[in-house]
Tab-separated table of C-alpha atoms in Angstrom:
chain	number	residue	atom	x	y	z
A	1	MET	CA	5.599	-4.020	-16.992
A	2	LEU	CA	5.934	-3.262	-13.283
A	3	ARG	CA	9.481	-3.754	-11.968
A	4	LEU	CA	10.246	-3.703	-8.240
A	5	GLY	CA	13.420	-5.040	-6.680
A	6	ARG	CA	14.347	-8.267	-8.453
A	7	ARG	CA	10.803	-8.907	-9.653
A	8	GLU	CA	8.837	-8.080	-12.779
A	9	PHE	CA	5.058	-8.303	-13.058
A	10	GLY	CA	2.908	-8.404	-16.158
A	11	PRO	CA	-0.074	-6.054	-16.625
A	12	HIS	CA	-2.634	-8.610	-15.442
A	13	GLU	CA	-0.561	-10.037	-12.590
A	14	PRO	CA	-1.963	-8.994	-9.187
A	15	VAL	CA	0.572	-8.237	-6.469
A	16	ILE	CA	0.000	-8.483	-2.722
A	17	MET	CA	1.759	-6.074	-0.365
A	18	ALA	CA	1.619	-7.301	3.246
A	19	ILE	CA	1.543	-4.746	6.053
A	20	VAL	CA	4.089	-5.072	8.868
A	21	ASN	CA	3.724	-2.237	11.365
A	22	ARG	CA	6.705	-1.449	13.586
A	23	THR	CA	4.538	0.710	15.814
A	24	PRO	CA	3.127	0.159	19.321
A	25	ASP	CA	-0.191	1.853	18.473
A	26	SER	CA	-1.263	0.777	14.986
A	27	PHE	CA	-5.026	0.977	14.470
A	28	TYR	CA	-5.400	-2.672	13.426
A	29	ASP	CA	-2.923	-4.879	15.284
A	30	ARG	CA	-2.285	-2.638	18.315
A	31	GLY	CA	1.459	-3.226	18.291
A	32	ALA	CA	1.474	-6.975	17.579
A	33	THR	CA	4.542	-6.630	15.331
A	34	PHE	CA	6.338	-3.866	17.191
A	35	ARG	CA	8.956	-6.275	18.528
A	36	ASP	CA	11.409	-7.896	16.115
A	37	GLU	CA	10.564	-11.581	16.472
A	38	PRO	CA	6.768	-11.273	15.996
A	39	ALA	CA	7.441	-8.939	13.074
A	40	LEU	CA	9.833	-11.385	11.419
A	41	ALA	CA	7.327	-14.191	11.975
A	42	ARG	CA	4.709	-12.026	10.276
A	43	VAL	CA	7.021	-11.532	7.291
A	44	GLU	CA	7.627	-15.262	7.017
A	45	GLN	CA	3.907	-16.027	7.160
A	46	ALA	CA	3.020	-13.325	4.634
A	47	VAL	CA	5.614	-14.561	2.144
A	48	ALA	CA	4.404	-18.139	2.573
A	49	GLU	CA	0.831	-17.016	1.910
A	50	GLY	CA	1.730	-15.254	-1.316
A	51	ALA	CA	2.859	-11.706	-0.550
A	52	ALA	CA	5.465	-10.399	-2.994
A	53	ILE	CA	5.971	-7.118	-1.130
A	54	ILE	CA	6.465	-6.469	2.575
A	55	ASP	CA	5.465	-2.913	3.540
A	56	ILE	CA	7.204	-1.801	6.739
A	57	GLY	CA	5.912	1.232	8.592
A	58	GLY	CA	7.375	2.976	11.603
A	59	VAL	CA	4.703	5.602	12.244
A	60	LYS	CA	0.983	5.145	12.792
A	61	ALA	CA	-0.971	6.908	10.031
A	62	GLY	CA	-3.497	8.498	12.379
A	63	PRO	CA	-2.985	11.055	15.151
A	64	GLY	CA	-1.014	9.953	18.188
A	65	ASP	CA	2.209	10.463	20.071
A	66	GLU	CA	4.906	12.292	18.151
A	67	VAL	CA	7.408	10.053	16.369
A	68	THR	CA	10.571	11.847	15.327
A	69	ALA	CA	12.475	10.928	12.188
A	70	GLU	CA	15.180	9.440	14.399
A	71	GLU	CA	12.685	7.188	16.165
A	72	GLU	CA	11.033	6.205	12.891
A	73	ALA	CA	14.430	5.218	11.529
A	74	ARG	CA	15.234	3.269	14.691
A	75	ARG	CA	12.054	1.258	14.241
A	76	THR	CA	12.583	0.487	10.547
A	77	VAL	CA	16.175	0.605	9.331
A	78	GLY	CA	17.586	-2.375	11.228
A	79	PHE	CA	14.451	-4.363	10.512
A	80	VAL	CA	14.723	-3.665	6.786
A	81	ALA	CA	18.311	-4.932	6.856
A	82	GLU	CA	17.280	-8.117	8.665
A	83	VAL	CA	14.372	-8.806	6.314
A	84	ARG	CA	16.739	-8.304	3.369
A	85	ARG	CA	19.181	-10.797	4.907
A	86	ARG	CA	16.540	-13.444	5.614
A	87	PHE	CA	14.402	-12.951	2.506
A	88	PRO	CA	16.728	-11.835	-0.312
A	89	ASP	CA	14.068	-12.068	-3.022
A	90	VAL	CA	11.182	-10.319	-1.291
A	91	ILE	CA	10.369	-6.762	-2.308
A	92	ILE	CA	10.825	-4.489	0.700
A	93	SER	CA	8.686	-1.355	0.856
A	94	VAL	CA	8.856	1.290	3.568
A	95	ASP	CA	5.845	3.441	4.397
A	96	THR	CA	7.344	6.875	5.089
A	97	TRP	CA	6.910	10.462	3.982
A	98	ARG	CA	10.333	11.647	5.223
A	99	ALA	CA	13.308	11.898	2.883
A	100	GLU	CA	15.834	11.302	5.662
A	101	VAL	CA	14.124	8.052	6.639
A	102	GLY	CA	13.847	7.070	2.980
A	103	GLU	CA	17.590	7.558	2.581
A	104	ALA	CA	18.353	5.360	5.584
A	105	VAL	CA	16.066	2.493	4.585
A	106	CYS	CA	17.341	2.516	1.001
A	107	GLU	CA	20.871	2.153	2.382
A	108	ALA	CA	19.565	-0.832	4.376
A	109	GLY	CA	18.078	-2.534	1.297
A	110	ALA	CA	14.567	-1.171	0.636
A	111	ASP	CA	13.241	-1.512	-2.920
A	112	LEU	CA	10.208	0.775	-2.729
A	113	LEU	CA	9.227	3.963	-0.892
A	114	ASN	CA	5.508	4.102	-0.124
A	115	ASP	CA	4.709	7.806	0.230
A	116	ALA	CA	1.162	7.755	1.622
A	117	TRP	CA	1.070	11.512	2.244
A	118	GLY	CA	1.209	12.771	-1.304
A	119	GLY	CA	4.693	14.201	-1.651
A	120	VAL	CA	4.560	16.419	1.428
A	121	ASP	CA	8.360	16.073	1.544
A	122	PRO	CA	9.472	16.534	-2.088
A	123	GLY	CA	12.896	15.210	-1.141
A	124	LEU	CA	11.538	11.668	-0.855
A	125	ALA	CA	11.151	11.352	-4.637
A	126	GLU	CA	14.701	12.623	-4.989
A	127	VAL	CA	15.876	9.826	-2.699
A	128	ALA	CA	13.973	7.254	-4.772
A	129	ALA	CA	15.647	8.616	-7.902
A	130	ARG	CA	19.098	8.566	-6.368
A	131	TYR	CA	18.781	4.946	-5.260
A	132	ARG	CA	16.808	3.873	-8.351
A	133	VAL	CA	14.053	2.372	-6.199
A	134	GLY	CA	10.304	2.424	-6.715
A	135	LEU	CA	7.912	5.092	-5.481
A	136	VAL	CA	4.208	5.076	-4.619
A	137	CYS	CA	2.568	8.411	-5.509
A	138	THR	CA	-0.541	8.898	-3.394
A	139	HIS	CA	-3.402	11.368	-3.288
A	140	ALA	CA	-3.818	12.656	0.265
A	141	GLY	CA	-5.918	15.732	-0.366
A	142	GLY	CA	-3.196	18.126	0.694
A	143	VAL	CA	-3.538	17.293	4.379
A	144	GLN	CA	-0.524	17.160	6.682
A	145	PRO	CA	0.767	13.771	7.818
A	146	ARG	CA	-1.099	12.126	10.687
A	147	THR	CA	-4.082	14.455	10.505
A	148	ARG	CA	-7.674	13.499	9.749
A	149	PRO	CA	-9.762	15.230	7.085
A	150	HIS	CA	-12.417	17.670	8.293
A	151	ARG	CA	-15.273	18.691	6.003
A	152	VAL	CA	-13.051	18.216	2.967
A	153	THR	CA	-14.724	18.896	-0.380
A	154	TYR	CA	-13.875	18.298	-4.045
A	155	ASP	CA	-15.590	19.484	-7.176
A	156	ASP	CA	-14.626	16.108	-8.640
A	157	VAL	CA	-12.672	13.785	-6.376
A	158	MET	CA	-11.314	11.565	-9.157
A	159	ALA	CA	-10.207	14.559	-11.188
A	160	ASP	CA	-8.251	15.775	-8.162
A	161	ILE	CA	-6.799	12.308	-7.581
A	162	LEU	CA	-5.618	12.116	-11.181
A	163	ASP	CA	-4.193	15.623	-11.192
A	164	VAL	CA	-2.135	15.016	-8.037
A	165	THR	CA	-0.963	11.458	-8.605
A	166	LEU	CA	-0.049	11.924	-12.261
A	167	GLY	CA	1.838	15.089	-11.380
A	168	LEU	CA	3.780	13.296	-8.668
A	169	ALA	CA	4.490	10.333	-10.960
A	170	GLU	CA	5.787	12.480	-13.831
A	171	ARG	CA	7.945	14.510	-11.423
A	172	ALA	CA	9.423	11.293	-10.038
A	173	VAL	CA	10.324	10.043	-13.495
A	174	ALA	CA	11.803	13.417	-14.426
A	175	LEU	CA	14.003	13.181	-11.328
A	176	GLY	CA	15.237	9.737	-12.367
A	177	VAL	CA	12.921	7.198	-10.709
A	178	PRO	CA	12.510	4.322	-13.189
A	179	ARG	CA	9.140	4.731	-14.925
A	180	GLU	CA	8.427	1.032	-14.594
A	181	SER	CA	8.817	1.335	-10.794
A	182	VAL	CA	6.318	4.142	-10.161
A	183	LEU	CA	2.796	3.408	-8.883
A	184	ILE	CA	-0.194	5.655	-8.243
A	185	ASP	CA	-2.575	5.290	-5.280
A	186	PRO	CA	-5.976	6.994	-4.844
A	187	GLY	CA	-5.355	7.197	-1.090
A	188	HIS	CA	-8.547	5.776	0.367
A	189	ASP	CA	-9.435	7.625	3.620
A	190	PHE	CA	-6.505	10.020	3.233
A	191	GLY	CA	-7.936	13.507	2.855
A	192	LYS	CA	-11.312	11.963	2.055
A	193	ASN	CA	-14.608	11.131	3.681
A	194	THR	CA	-16.326	7.801	3.151
A	195	ARG	CA	-18.301	8.955	0.118
A	196	HIS	CA	-15.090	10.174	-1.528
A	197	SER	CA	-13.403	6.807	-0.970
A	198	LEU	CA	-16.407	4.944	-2.352
A	199	GLU	CA	-16.421	7.142	-5.457
A	200	ALA	CA	-12.682	6.675	-5.906
A	201	THR	CA	-13.254	2.918	-5.861
A	202	ARG	CA	-16.176	3.112	-8.276
A	203	ARG	CA	-14.087	5.157	-10.748
A	204	LEU	CA	-10.803	3.304	-10.291
A	205	ASP	CA	-10.781	2.345	-13.965
A	206	GLU	CA	-10.041	6.002	-14.747
A	207	MET	CA	-6.731	5.664	-12.900
A	208	VAL	CA	-5.990	2.343	-14.587
A	209	ALA	CA	-6.617	3.938	-17.983
A	210	THR	CA	-3.649	6.276	-17.434
A	211	GLY	CA	-1.283	3.323	-17.848
A	212	TRP	CA	0.390	3.715	-14.467
A	213	PRO	CA	0.132	0.672	-12.173
A	214	VAL	CA	-2.482	1.342	-9.493
A	215	LEU	CA	-1.986	0.432	-5.844
A	216	VAL	CA	-4.930	0.354	-3.458
A	217	SER	CA	-4.718	0.345	0.321
A	218	LEU	CA	-8.190	-0.770	1.402
A	219	SER	CA	-7.567	-3.109	4.286
A	220	ASN	CA	-9.991	-2.633	7.182
A	221	LYS	CA	-10.139	1.115	6.608
A	222	ASP	CA	-12.682	3.516	8.051
A	223	PHE	CA	-14.599	3.929	4.802
A	224	VAL	CA	-15.325	0.178	4.914
A	225	GLY	CA	-16.269	0.394	8.585
A	226	GLU	CA	-18.583	3.362	8.066
A	227	THR	CA	-20.204	1.893	4.971
A	228	LEU	CA	-21.145	-1.276	6.842
A	229	ASP	CA	-21.155	0.150	10.385
A	230	ARG	CA	-18.546	-2.361	11.566
A	231	PRO	CA	-15.631	-1.991	14.011
A	232	VAL	CA	-12.051	-2.565	12.887
A	233	LYS	CA	-11.993	-6.306	13.572
A	234	GLU	CA	-15.218	-6.918	11.588
A	235	ARG	CA	-14.251	-5.274	8.287
A	236	LEU	CA	-12.710	-8.217	6.433
A	237	ILE	CA	-15.775	-9.055	4.330
A	238	GLY	CA	-16.222	-5.439	3.282
A	239	THR	CA	-12.515	-5.175	2.522
A	240	LEU	CA	-12.592	-8.279	0.339
A	241	ALA	CA	-15.676	-7.048	-1.526
A	242	THR	CA	-13.882	-3.770	-2.242
A	243	THR	CA	-10.783	-5.729	-3.267
A	244	ALA	CA	-12.801	-7.761	-5.783
A	245	VAL	CA	-14.279	-4.605	-7.324
A	246	SER	CA	-10.856	-2.972	-7.481
A	247	ALA	CA	-9.374	-6.054	-9.131
A	248	TRP	CA	-12.158	-6.156	-11.715
A	249	LEU	CA	-11.488	-2.485	-12.509
A	250	GLY	CA	-7.788	-3.148	-12.996
A	251	ALA	CA	-5.863	-2.262	-9.833
A	252	GLN	CA	-2.630	-4.229	-9.611
A	253	VAL	CA	-1.116	-3.923	-6.122
A	254	TYR	CA	-3.049	-4.519	-2.861
A	255	ARG	CA	-1.756	-3.389	0.513
A	256	VAL	CA	-3.369	-5.750	3.041
A	257	HIS	CA	-3.418	-7.240	6.494
A	258	GLU	CA	-4.998	-10.581	5.470
A	259	VAL	CA	-2.801	-12.070	2.750
A	260	ALA	CA	-4.313	-15.537	2.255
A	261	GLU	CA	-7.883	-14.269	1.960
A	262	THR	CA	-6.858	-11.496	-0.424
A	263	ARG	CA	-4.971	-13.949	-2.610
A	264	GLN	CA	-8.064	-16.119	-3.038
A	265	VAL	CA	-10.151	-13.108	-4.026
A	266	LEU	CA	-7.567	-11.915	-6.545
A	267	GLU	CA	-7.155	-15.364	-8.065
A	268	MET	CA	-10.914	-15.782	-8.407
A	269	VAL	CA	-11.337	-12.411	-10.098
A	270	ALA	CA	-8.380	-13.096	-12.395
A	271	SER	CA	-9.935	-16.421	-13.441
A	272	ILE	CA	-13.336	-14.822	-14.103
A	273	ALA	CA	-11.602	-12.154	-16.190
A	274	GLY	CA	-9.785	-14.845	-18.170
A	275	HIS	CA	-6.294	-13.917	-16.997
A	276	ARG	CA	-5.748	-17.067	-14.910
A	277	VAL	CA	-6.655	-20.704	-15.538
A	278	PRO	CA	-8.461	-22.552	-12.703
A	279	ALA	CA	-6.192	-24.445	-10.330
A	280	VAL	CA	-8.286	-27.552	-11.027
A	281	ALA	CA	-10.715	-28.045	-13.939
A	282	ARG	CA	-12.190	-31.544	-13.954
A	283	ARG	CA	-15.887	-30.896	-13.332
A	284	GLY	CA	-17.846	-32.477	-16.183
A	285	LEU	CA	-14.682	-33.972	-17.638
A	286	ALA	CA	-13.693	-36.861	-15.354
């Protein structure tokens, strides 16, 4: 059982996490939700389309202008509080690697800390434990936040992913983070080249077999773009194909830009797998 905020999810229940970037330079939307009103409209749309989690980020993942912890907090804390006020039942996640930002957003009502940089600040897990909120434990290949991998190598990329994420997850639980609120993430593109990310996808069932809920952040990423040689705005089909494979292999949480399309893919895979009945089943019967 996965428990986040006020919600509980069964083992075969897919969960959509919608991305809301509070940055002026995000790689995908180029600042479309930097201002409050467009961002709140995005939250409303995502919830209506089936997102259970809203993931709020205040710093672009890639290289760019420096964003201090104070500025990151300015971009996220008040917004978290407003989303909590307007959408009391939605699960609020904050994409941050900094403990001080994690503390501030938990005070404002966050339910989940999405640490995409692999525990680079060990204090973040301590914050999650103190506030009894969820934590995403991600493999980032040991790289520093906002840096790109360069000629990174692994003897066995999935073995490294398992070693890091399971270690982070067990540490979090030992600190006091509820076990049922800890997720592991292979960290597609983070500390990896395209071949690494493809292999991580192909072997995702090895992460699922550990028993920890698996989160995948695939949406429009570079490994999709390089695999198909497509720019950012033409990666939806590749993203959805990767989503379907990940769902078949047992991933549970999907961090996405396109909620409605992802929901259809997840529902179709769940029905093929026998975990969901068709919405309508009258062919050959009526």
